[in-house]
Amino acid sequence: DQQVKQNSPSLSVQEGRISILNCDYTNSMFDYFLWYKKYPAEGPTFLISISSIKDKNEDGRFTVFLNKSAKHLSLHIVPSQPGDSAVYFCAASASGGGADGLTFGKGTHLIIQP
Amino acid sequence: KAGVTQTPRYLIKTRGQQVTLSCSPISGHRSVSWYQQTPGQGLQFLFEYFSETQRNKGNFPGRFSGRQFSNSRSEMNVSTLELGDSALYLCASSLGTGGAGRETQYFGPGTRLLVL
């Protein structure tokens, strides 16, 4: 049973426009969420995170929104740039001993069109 | 600071063999986590080591094991390889003070294992 779902395997966005990547989760114990970006032949790179006590976190062009009641989070990239073309993973963890691993979604391949 | 390094980068094995993968974390990081990435299942958590002890474990069979040394370097071992073990194995390191899922993890480039 997939606890973190990214329902769009791919997304194509024009350069300069907003990219919105979505993620849904089912485990109500999740209280910390992260987004990672992955280029081919490289490991994932941390982008941004959000704790469940917040509903928004911003870092430059990247903003993550969390809707706890809907168990939904989204990553907004504004404006989108060619270098943003990559696979984006949503990940979540639950507190409880402070030693839980991350549960990842299957990723969304973002393609920025020139 | 040097990043997370993993060796070897590519590996081909046959069914029934065993394999050992190595991971060197970022200097000062004491937590090392291992993940398996496959097209069908995505990224799945294998286990985390902190101060030479396995601190948490994902839902994988006992054929998957690991260890961590006093310098924080870690190895993972897969015994009796199966075709389905073909995957990209990623190692991630973090400071370890907050737990694997509670702090930023830095990933290595991965070891791609092909089981024939």
Coordinates of C-alpha atoms in Angstrom, one line a residue:
Chain A
D1 CA 0.0 0.0 0.0
Q2 CA 1.6 3.3 -1.1
Q3 CA 1.5 5.8 1.7
V4 CA 2.9 8.6 -0.4
K5 CA 1.5 9.1 -3.9
Q6 CA 2.5 11.3 -6.7
N7 CA -0.2 10.7 -9.2
S8 CA 1.4 12.5 -12.1
P9 CA 4.4 10.5 -13.5
S10 CA 5.3 13.5 -15.7
L11 CA 4.6 17.2 -16.1
S12 CA 5.5 19.5 -18.9
V13 CA 5.7 23.3 -18.2
Q14 CA 6.8 26.2 -20.3
E15 CA 9.9 28.1 -19.2
G16 CA 9.0 31.1 -17.1
R17 CA 5.6 29.7 -16.0
I18 CA 4.7 28.1 -12.7
S19 CA 5.3 24.4 -12.1
I20 CA 3.0 22.8 -9.5
L21 CA 3.9 19.3 -8.4
N22 CA 1.4 17.4 -6.2
C23 CA 1.7 14.8 -3.5
D24 CA -0.9 13.0 -1.4
Y25 CA -0.3 10.9 1.7
T26 CA -2.4 8.4 3.6
N27 CA -0.5 8.0 6.9
S28 CA -1.9 10.5 9.4
M29 CA 1.2 9.9 11.5
F30 CA 3.4 11.7 8.9
D31 CA 4.4 15.1 10.3
Y32 CA 7.5 16.0 8.3
F33 CA 7.6 16.4 4.6
L34 CA 10.5 16.9 2.1
W35 CA 11.0 17.4 -1.6
Y36 CA 14.0 16.0 -3.4
K37 CA 15.1 16.6 -7.0
K38 CA 17.0 14.0 -9.0
Y39 CA 19.0 14.3 -12.2
P40 CA 19.9 11.1 -14.2
A41 CA 22.9 9.3 -12.8
E42 CA 22.9 11.3 -9.6
G43 CA 21.5 10.8 -6.2
P44 CA 18.5 12.8 -5.0
T45 CA 19.2 16.4 -3.8
F46 CA 17.3 17.9 -1.0
L47 CA 15.1 20.9 -2.1
I48 CA 12.8 22.0 0.7
S49 CA 11.0 20.6 3.7
I50 CA 8.0 21.5 5.8
S51 CA 6.9 20.5 9.3
S52 CA 3.2 19.8 10.0
I53 CA 3.0 22.8 12.3
K54 CA 3.3 25.0 9.2
D55 CA 1.2 25.2 6.1
K56 CA 3.8 27.0 3.9
N57 CA 7.5 27.2 3.5
E58 CA 9.4 29.2 1.0
D59 CA 12.9 29.2 -0.3
G60 CA 13.7 31.3 -3.3
R61 CA 11.7 30.1 -6.3
F62 CA 10.5 27.1 -4.4
T63 CA 7.4 27.0 -2.1
V64 CA 5.9 24.0 -0.4
F65 CA 2.2 24.1 0.7
L66 CA 0.8 21.6 3.2
N67 CA -2.9 20.9 3.6
K68 CA -3.1 18.6 6.6
S69 CA -6.9 18.1 6.4
A70 CA -6.6 16.9 2.8
K71 CA -3.3 15.1 3.4
H72 CA -1.9 16.9 0.4
L73 CA 1.2 18.9 -0.3
S74 CA 2.4 20.7 -3.3
L75 CA 5.6 22.2 -4.6
H76 CA 5.5 25.4 -6.6
I77 CA 8.4 26.5 -8.7
V78 CA 8.2 30.1 -9.9
P79 CA 9.5 30.9 -12.5
S80 CA 10.4 27.6 -14.0
Q81 CA 13.8 27.3 -15.5
P82 CA 15.4 24.7 -17.9
G83 CA 17.6 23.5 -15.1
D84 CA 14.5 22.5 -13.2
S85 CA 13.9 19.6 -15.5
A86 CA 14.4 16.6 -13.3
V87 CA 12.5 14.0 -11.4
Y88 CA 10.9 15.3 -8.2
F89 CA 10.3 13.1 -5.2
C90 CA 8.0 13.9 -2.3
A91 CA 9.0 12.2 1.0
A92 CA 7.4 12.0 4.4
S93 CA 8.3 10.8 7.9
A94 CA 6.6 10.2 11.2
S95 CA 7.9 11.1 14.6
G96 CA 8.2 8.3 17.0
G97 CA 11.6 7.6 18.4
G98 CA 13.1 10.0 16.0
A99 CA 14.6 7.2 13.9
D100 CA 12.1 6.6 11.1
G101 CA 13.3 6.5 7.6
L102 CA 11.7 8.4 4.8
T103 CA 8.8 7.2 2.8
F104 CA 9.0 8.3 -0.8
G105 CA 6.5 8.8 -3.6
K106 CA 7.4 7.4 -7.0
G107 CA 8.4 10.7 -8.5
T108 CA 7.2 13.2 -11.1
H109 CA 9.3 13.9 -14.1
L110 CA 9.2 17.6 -14.7
I111 CA 10.1 18.8 -18.2
I112 CA 10.6 22.5 -18.7
Q113 CA 9.9 23.5 -22.3
P114 CA 11.9 26.4 -23.8
Chain B
K1 CA 33.3 19.2 1.9
A2 CA 33.4 16.0 -0.1
G3 CA 29.9 14.4 -0.7
V4 CA 28.7 11.0 -0.1
T5 CA 30.6 8.4 -2.1
Q6 CA 29.4 4.9 -3.1
T7 CA 31.4 2.1 -4.5
P8 CA 31.2 0.4 -6.9
R9 CA 29.0 2.4 -9.2
Y10 CA 28.0 -0.5 -11.3
L11 CA 27.9 -4.2 -10.6
I12 CA 26.7 -7.3 -12.4
K13 CA 26.0 -10.5 -10.4
T14 CA 24.2 -13.8 -11.0
R15 CA 21.3 -15.3 -9.1
G16 CA 22.4 -16.9 -5.9
Q17 CA 25.5 -14.8 -5.4
Q18 CA 26.0 -12.3 -2.7
V19 CA 27.1 -8.7 -3.0
T20 CA 28.6 -6.0 -0.7
L21 CA 28.1 -2.3 -1.4
S22 CA 30.1 0.4 0.3
C23 CA 29.2 4.0 1.4
S24 CA 31.3 6.7 2.8
P25 CA 29.3 9.5 4.4
I26 CA 30.0 13.2 4.5
S27 CA 32.7 14.0 7.1
G28 CA 31.0 14.5 10.5
H29 CA 27.8 12.7 9.6
R30 CA 27.1 9.8 11.8
S31 CA 23.9 8.5 10.3
V32 CA 23.9 6.4 7.1
S33 CA 20.6 5.2 5.5
W34 CA 20.2 2.9 2.6
Y35 CA 17.5 2.9 0.0
Q36 CA 16.5 0.7 -3.0
Q37 CA 15.2 2.4 -6.1
T38 CA 13.3 0.4 -8.7
P39 CA 11.0 1.5 -11.5
G40 CA 8.0 -0.3 -10.1
Q41 CA 8.4 0.5 -6.4
G42 CA 10.3 3.8 -6.4
L43 CA 12.6 4.6 -3.5
Q44 CA 12.2 2.3 -0.5
F45 CA 13.9 2.6 2.8
L46 CA 16.1 -0.3 3.7
F47 CA 17.7 0.6 7.0
E48 CA 19.6 3.3 8.9
Y49 CA 22.8 3.0 10.9
F50 CA 23.9 5.4 13.6
S51 CA 27.0 5.0 15.8
E52 CA 27.6 1.5 14.5
T53 CA 24.1 0.3 15.4
Q54 CA 21.1 -0.3 13.2
R55 CA 18.6 2.2 14.4
N56 CA 15.7 1.5 12.1
K57 CA 14.8 -1.0 9.4
G58 CA 12.4 -1.0 6.5
N59 CA 10.3 -3.9 5.2
F60 CA 12.9 -6.0 3.5
P61 CA 13.8 -9.7 3.9
G62 CA 16.7 -10.7 6.1
R63 CA 18.9 -11.3 3.0
F64 CA 19.5 -7.5 3.1
S65 CA 21.8 -6.6 5.9
G66 CA 24.3 -3.9 6.7
R67 CA 26.8 -2.6 9.2
Q68 CA 28.6 0.6 10.1
F69 CA 32.1 1.1 11.1
S70 CA 33.6 3.4 13.8
N71 CA 34.5 5.9 11.1
S72 CA 30.8 6.0 10.0
R73 CA 31.4 4.2 6.7
S74 CA 28.7 1.7 6.0
E75 CA 28.3 -1.4 4.0
M76 CA 25.2 -3.3 2.9
N77 CA 25.1 -6.9 1.9
V78 CA 22.6 -8.8 -0.1
S79 CA 22.9 -12.6 0.0
T80 CA 21.3 -15.1 -2.3
L81 CA 20.6 -12.6 -5.0
E82 CA 17.4 -12.7 -6.9
L83 CA 16.5 -11.2 -10.2
G84 CA 14.2 -8.7 -8.4
D85 CA 17.1 -7.3 -6.5
S86 CA 18.3 -5.5 -9.6
A87 CA 18.0 -1.9 -8.6
L88 CA 19.8 1.3 -7.9
Y89 CA 21.0 1.3 -4.3
L90 CA 21.3 4.7 -2.7
C91 CA 23.1 5.6 0.4
A92 CA 22.3 8.8 2.3
S93 CA 24.1 10.4 5.2
S94 CA 23.0 13.0 7.8
L95 CA 24.2 14.3 11.1
G96 CA 22.1 11.8 12.9
T97 CA 20.9 14.0 15.7
G98 CA 17.3 14.1 14.6
G99 CA 16.8 10.6 13.0
A100 CA 16.9 9.6 9.4
G101 CA 13.6 11.0 8.5
R102 CA 13.8 14.2 10.5
E103 CA 16.8 15.9 9.0
T104 CA 18.2 16.6 5.6
Q105 CA 19.8 13.6 4.1
Y106 CA 22.5 13.9 1.5
F107 CA 22.5 11.1 -1.1
G108 CA 25.3 9.5 -3.0
P109 CA 25.1 8.7 -6.7
G110 CA 24.1 5.1 -6.0
T111 CA 25.3 1.7 -7.0
R112 CA 23.4 0.1 -9.9
L113 CA 23.2 -3.6 -9.4
L114 CA 22.1 -5.9 -12.2
V115 CA 21.3 -9.5 -11.3
L116 CA 21.3 -12.0 -14.2

